[in-house]
Amino acid sequence: MARIVQAVRAAIAPLTRTRVFRTVGPVVLPAAERALRIATGGRTQVSGLLVPSLTLHTVGARTGGFRASELMYTPDGQGSALVAGTNFARGRHPAWTHNLLAHPEAEITVRGRRYAVIAERIDTDPEAREAAWERIQQQWPGYRGYERDSGRQVRLFRLRLVRELE
């Protein structure tokens, strides 16, 4: 089964780097993710059909309001999740990265289970940054191309698990 998933990822990954996807994806995917999150109580995500996915719950950097963002993540092999602020290769950092910089205490929902996490920015250490990108690219080939195409350094975070919430 793992080989099938890898083959499907390898086939679909190039499509996610097209202009069409980068135009349509930011509009269609978040709405589809929200609808499926509500319908399944957070147990299923559209992106979760191909890659590990989570819902990141943050406090807004400017508003102080609660925000939810569906994200692909890569397990780091030590119980934490790596997330990259690619924003569909757009020139601006996604809002959730600003929120984590302002309020690193956050929560995630993975397959319907909620956890408290602490976000650590890892892209300030070149060695850790390279290791994170290598791990992410093993999961989703070519994903780092979003960084090149965006014209900015993508913010990378490690979400360290604190505890499971009820």
mmCIF file of C-alpha atoms in Angstrom:
data_model
loop_
_atom_site.group_PDB
_atom_site.id
_atom_site.type_symbol
_atom_site.label_atom_id
_atom_site.label_comp_id
_atom_site.label_asym_id
_atom_site.label_seq_id
_atom_site.Cartn_x
_atom_site.Cartn_y
_atom_site.Cartn_z
ATOM 1 C CA MET A 1 0.000 0.000 0.000
ATOM 2 C CA ALA A 2 2.860 2.395 0.816
ATOM 3 C CA ARG A 3 4.248 1.935 -2.700
ATOM 4 C CA ILE A 4 0.873 2.789 -4.200
ATOM 5 C CA VAL A 5 0.621 5.975 -2.125
ATOM 6 C CA GLN A 6 4.158 6.973 -3.133
ATOM 7 C CA ALA A 7 3.371 6.345 -6.808
ATOM 8 C CA VAL A 8 0.182 8.433 -6.603
ATOM 9 C CA ARG A 9 2.048 11.243 -4.817
ATOM 10 C CA ALA A 10 4.787 11.201 -7.461
ATOM 11 C CA ALA A 11 2.157 11.406 -10.214
ATOM 12 C CA ILE A 12 0.100 14.178 -8.597
ATOM 13 C CA ALA A 13 2.940 16.293 -7.157
ATOM 14 C CA PRO A 14 3.897 17.822 -10.540
ATOM 15 C CA LEU A 15 0.280 18.902 -11.074
ATOM 16 C CA THR A 16 0.371 20.910 -7.846
ATOM 17 C CA ARG A 17 3.184 22.996 -9.287
ATOM 18 C CA THR A 18 1.195 24.169 -12.311
ATOM 19 C CA ARG A 19 -0.203 27.678 -12.756
ATOM 20 C CA VAL A 20 -3.726 26.288 -12.899
ATOM 21 C CA PHE A 21 -3.378 24.576 -9.520
ATOM 22 C CA ARG A 22 -1.734 27.619 -7.955
ATOM 23 C CA THR A 23 -4.616 29.774 -9.180
ATOM 24 C CA VAL A 24 -7.495 27.439 -8.348
ATOM 25 C CA GLY A 25 -5.997 25.648 -5.314
ATOM 26 C CA PRO A 26 -5.958 28.618 -2.915
ATOM 27 C CA VAL A 27 -9.661 29.210 -3.565
ATOM 28 C CA VAL A 28 -11.033 25.683 -3.831
ATOM 29 C CA LEU A 29 -8.921 23.668 -1.371
ATOM 30 C CA PRO A 30 -9.446 25.747 1.807
ATOM 31 C CA ALA A 31 -13.217 25.764 1.272
ATOM 32 C CA ALA A 32 -13.266 22.009 0.603
ATOM 33 C CA GLU A 33 -11.060 21.364 3.646
ATOM 34 C CA ARG A 34 -13.318 23.436 5.929
ATOM 35 C CA ALA A 35 -16.451 21.697 4.667
ATOM 36 C CA LEU A 36 -14.969 18.237 5.153
ATOM 37 C CA ARG A 37 -13.579 19.184 8.590
ATOM 38 C CA ILE A 38 -17.046 20.257 9.712
ATOM 39 C CA ALA A 39 -18.756 17.232 8.167
ATOM 40 C CA THR A 40 -16.358 14.699 9.722
ATOM 41 C CA GLY A 41 -15.547 16.406 13.014
ATOM 42 C CA GLY A 42 -11.948 16.869 11.883
ATOM 43 C CA ARG A 43 -11.365 13.168 11.262
ATOM 44 C CA THR A 44 -10.876 13.498 7.488
ATOM 45 C CA GLN A 45 -9.233 16.073 5.258
ATOM 46 C CA VAL A 46 -9.053 16.373 1.482
ATOM 47 C CA SER A 47 -5.259 16.671 1.592
ATOM 48 C CA GLY A 48 -5.157 13.782 4.054
ATOM 49 C CA LEU A 49 -6.089 11.436 1.242
ATOM 50 C CA LEU A 50 -2.522 11.788 -0.097
ATOM 51 C CA VAL A 51 -0.356 13.148 2.711
ATOM 52 C CA PRO A 52 -0.482 13.434 6.491
ATOM 53 C CA SER A 53 -2.662 16.455 7.248
ATOM 54 C CA LEU A 54 -3.689 18.408 10.306
ATOM 55 C CA THR A 55 -5.786 21.365 11.296
ATOM 56 C CA LEU A 56 -3.713 24.043 12.997
ATOM 57 C CA HIS A 57 -5.607 26.129 15.565
ATOM 58 C CA THR A 58 -3.912 29.452 16.292
ATOM 59 C CA VAL A 59 -4.643 32.818 17.863
ATOM 60 C CA GLY A 60 -4.635 35.636 15.310
ATOM 61 C CA ALA A 61 -1.502 37.792 15.501
ATOM 62 C CA ARG A 62 -3.457 41.031 14.983
ATOM 63 C CA THR A 63 -7.027 40.154 15.889
ATOM 64 C CA GLY A 64 -6.564 37.783 18.802
ATOM 65 C CA GLY A 65 -9.365 35.686 17.292
ATOM 66 C CA PHE A 66 -9.198 31.942 16.869
ATOM 67 C CA ARG A 67 -8.133 30.676 13.456
ATOM 68 C CA ALA A 68 -8.025 27.231 11.860
ATOM 69 C CA SER A 69 -5.844 26.251 8.895
ATOM 70 C CA GLU A 70 -5.661 22.869 7.181
ATOM 71 C CA LEU A 71 -2.055 21.951 6.437
ATOM 72 C CA MET A 72 0.057 19.147 5.095
ATOM 73 C CA TYR A 73 2.606 18.042 7.670
ATOM 74 C CA THR A 74 5.584 15.757 7.682
ATOM 75 C CA PRO A 75 6.348 13.637 10.745
ATOM 76 C CA ASP A 76 9.888 14.426 11.914
ATOM 77 C CA GLY A 77 10.460 10.915 13.263
ATOM 78 C CA GLN A 78 10.593 12.165 16.863
ATOM 79 C CA GLY A 79 6.901 12.758 17.555
ATOM 80 C CA SER A 80 6.699 16.282 16.124
ATOM 81 C CA ALA A 81 5.220 17.648 12.901
ATOM 82 C CA LEU A 82 7.063 19.741 10.324
ATOM 83 C CA VAL A 83 4.984 22.370 8.508
ATOM 84 C CA ALA A 84 6.055 24.712 5.721
ATOM 85 C CA GLY A 85 4.450 28.089 5.012
ATOM 86 C CA THR A 86 4.460 27.710 1.229
ATOM 87 C CA ASN A 87 1.134 29.499 0.628
ATOM 88 C CA PHE A 88 0.755 27.945 -2.841
ATOM 89 C CA ALA A 89 4.042 29.663 -3.893
ATOM 90 C CA ARG A 90 2.555 33.120 -3.447
ATOM 91 C CA GLY A 91 4.830 36.036 -2.563
ATOM 92 C CA ARG A 92 3.387 36.516 0.939
ATOM 93 C CA HIS A 93 3.767 34.348 3.991
ATOM 94 C CA PRO A 94 0.513 32.647 5.004
ATOM 95 C CA ALA A 95 -1.337 34.232 7.933
ATOM 96 C CA TRP A 96 -0.921 31.142 10.112
ATOM 97 C CA THR A 97 2.869 31.689 10.130
ATOM 98 C CA HIS A 98 2.401 35.223 11.483
ATOM 99 C CA ASN A 99 0.062 33.782 14.109
ATOM 100 C CA LEU A 100 2.646 31.200 15.226
ATOM 101 C CA LEU A 101 5.370 33.831 15.430
ATOM 102 C CA ALA A 102 3.152 35.943 17.699
ATOM 103 C CA HIS A 103 1.617 33.033 19.650
ATOM 104 C CA PRO A 104 3.692 29.824 19.425
ATOM 105 C CA GLU A 105 1.332 27.981 21.789
ATOM 106 C CA ALA A 106 -1.202 26.380 19.478
ATOM 107 C CA GLU A 107 -3.330 23.302 19.001
ATOM 108 C CA ILE A 108 -3.632 20.777 16.219
ATOM 109 C CA THR A 109 -6.293 18.276 15.259
ATOM 110 C CA VAL A 110 -5.114 15.067 13.633
ATOM 111 C CA ARG A 111 -7.706 12.447 12.633
ATOM 112 C CA GLY A 112 -10.233 13.925 15.048
ATOM 113 C CA ARG A 113 -7.868 14.070 18.057
ATOM 114 C CA ARG A 114 -6.773 17.429 19.435
ATOM 115 C CA TYR A 115 -3.313 18.186 20.852
ATOM 116 C CA ALA A 116 -1.554 21.152 22.425
ATOM 117 C CA VAL A 117 1.691 22.023 20.622
ATOM 118 C CA ILE A 118 4.503 24.554 20.792
ATOM 119 C CA ALA A 119 5.691 25.909 17.450
ATOM 120 C CA GLU A 120 9.424 26.297 16.981
ATOM 121 C CA ARG A 121 10.745 28.115 13.954
ATOM 122 C CA ILE A 122 13.441 25.924 12.432
ATOM 123 C CA ASP A 123 14.342 27.845 9.310
ATOM 124 C CA THR A 124 16.801 30.123 11.131
ATOM 125 C CA ASP A 125 19.326 27.245 11.448
ATOM 126 C CA PRO A 126 20.624 26.342 7.950
ATOM 127 C CA GLU A 127 21.429 22.745 8.889
ATOM 128 C CA ALA A 128 18.041 22.113 10.521
ATOM 129 C CA ARG A 129 16.344 23.845 7.596
ATOM 130 C CA GLU A 130 18.023 21.556 5.048
ATOM 131 C CA ALA A 131 17.209 18.458 7.081
ATOM 132 C CA ALA A 132 13.557 19.527 7.343
ATOM 133 C CA TRP A 133 13.286 20.190 3.606
ATOM 134 C CA GLU A 134 14.877 16.820 2.814
ATOM 135 C CA ARG A 135 12.331 15.052 4.996
ATOM 136 C CA ILE A 136 9.417 17.046 3.519
ATOM 137 C CA GLN A 137 10.588 16.368 -0.046
ATOM 138 C CA GLN A 138 10.762 12.621 0.658
ATOM 139 C CA GLN A 139 7.056 12.816 1.401
ATOM 140 C CA TRP A 140 6.034 15.218 -1.371
ATOM 141 C CA PRO A 141 8.538 15.391 -4.252
ATOM 142 C CA GLY A 142 9.237 18.882 -5.564
ATOM 143 C CA TYR A 143 7.480 20.686 -2.703
ATOM 144 C CA ARG A 144 10.490 22.920 -2.116
ATOM 145 C CA GLY A 145 9.927 24.350 -5.585
ATOM 146 C CA TYR A 146 7.176 26.448 -3.988
ATOM 147 C CA GLU A 147 9.878 28.328 -2.111
ATOM 148 C CA ARG A 148 11.858 29.072 -5.264
ATOM 149 C CA ASP A 149 8.742 30.123 -7.169
ATOM 150 C CA SER A 150 7.472 32.356 -4.350
ATOM 151 C CA GLY A 151 10.649 34.470 -4.320
ATOM 152 C CA ARG A 152 10.842 34.341 -0.517
ATOM 153 C CA GLN A 153 12.272 32.096 2.170
ATOM 154 C CA VAL A 154 9.442 29.872 3.335
ATOM 155 C CA ARG A 155 8.966 29.744 7.093
ATOM 156 C CA LEU A 156 9.405 26.249 8.516
ATOM 157 C CA PHE A 157 8.085 25.183 11.905
ATOM 158 C CA ARG A 158 8.346 22.136 14.115
ATOM 159 C CA LEU A 159 5.144 21.589 16.088
ATOM 160 C CA ARG A 160 6.238 19.885 19.306
ATOM 161 C CA LEU A 161 3.553 17.869 21.012
ATOM 162 C CA VAL A 162 2.821 19.028 24.567
ATOM 163 C CA ARG A 163 -0.180 16.859 25.455
ATOM 164 C CA GLU A 164 -3.411 15.422 24.123
ATOM 165 C CA LEU A 165 -6.484 17.515 24.856
ATOM 166 C CA GLU A 166 -9.919 16.172 25.606
#
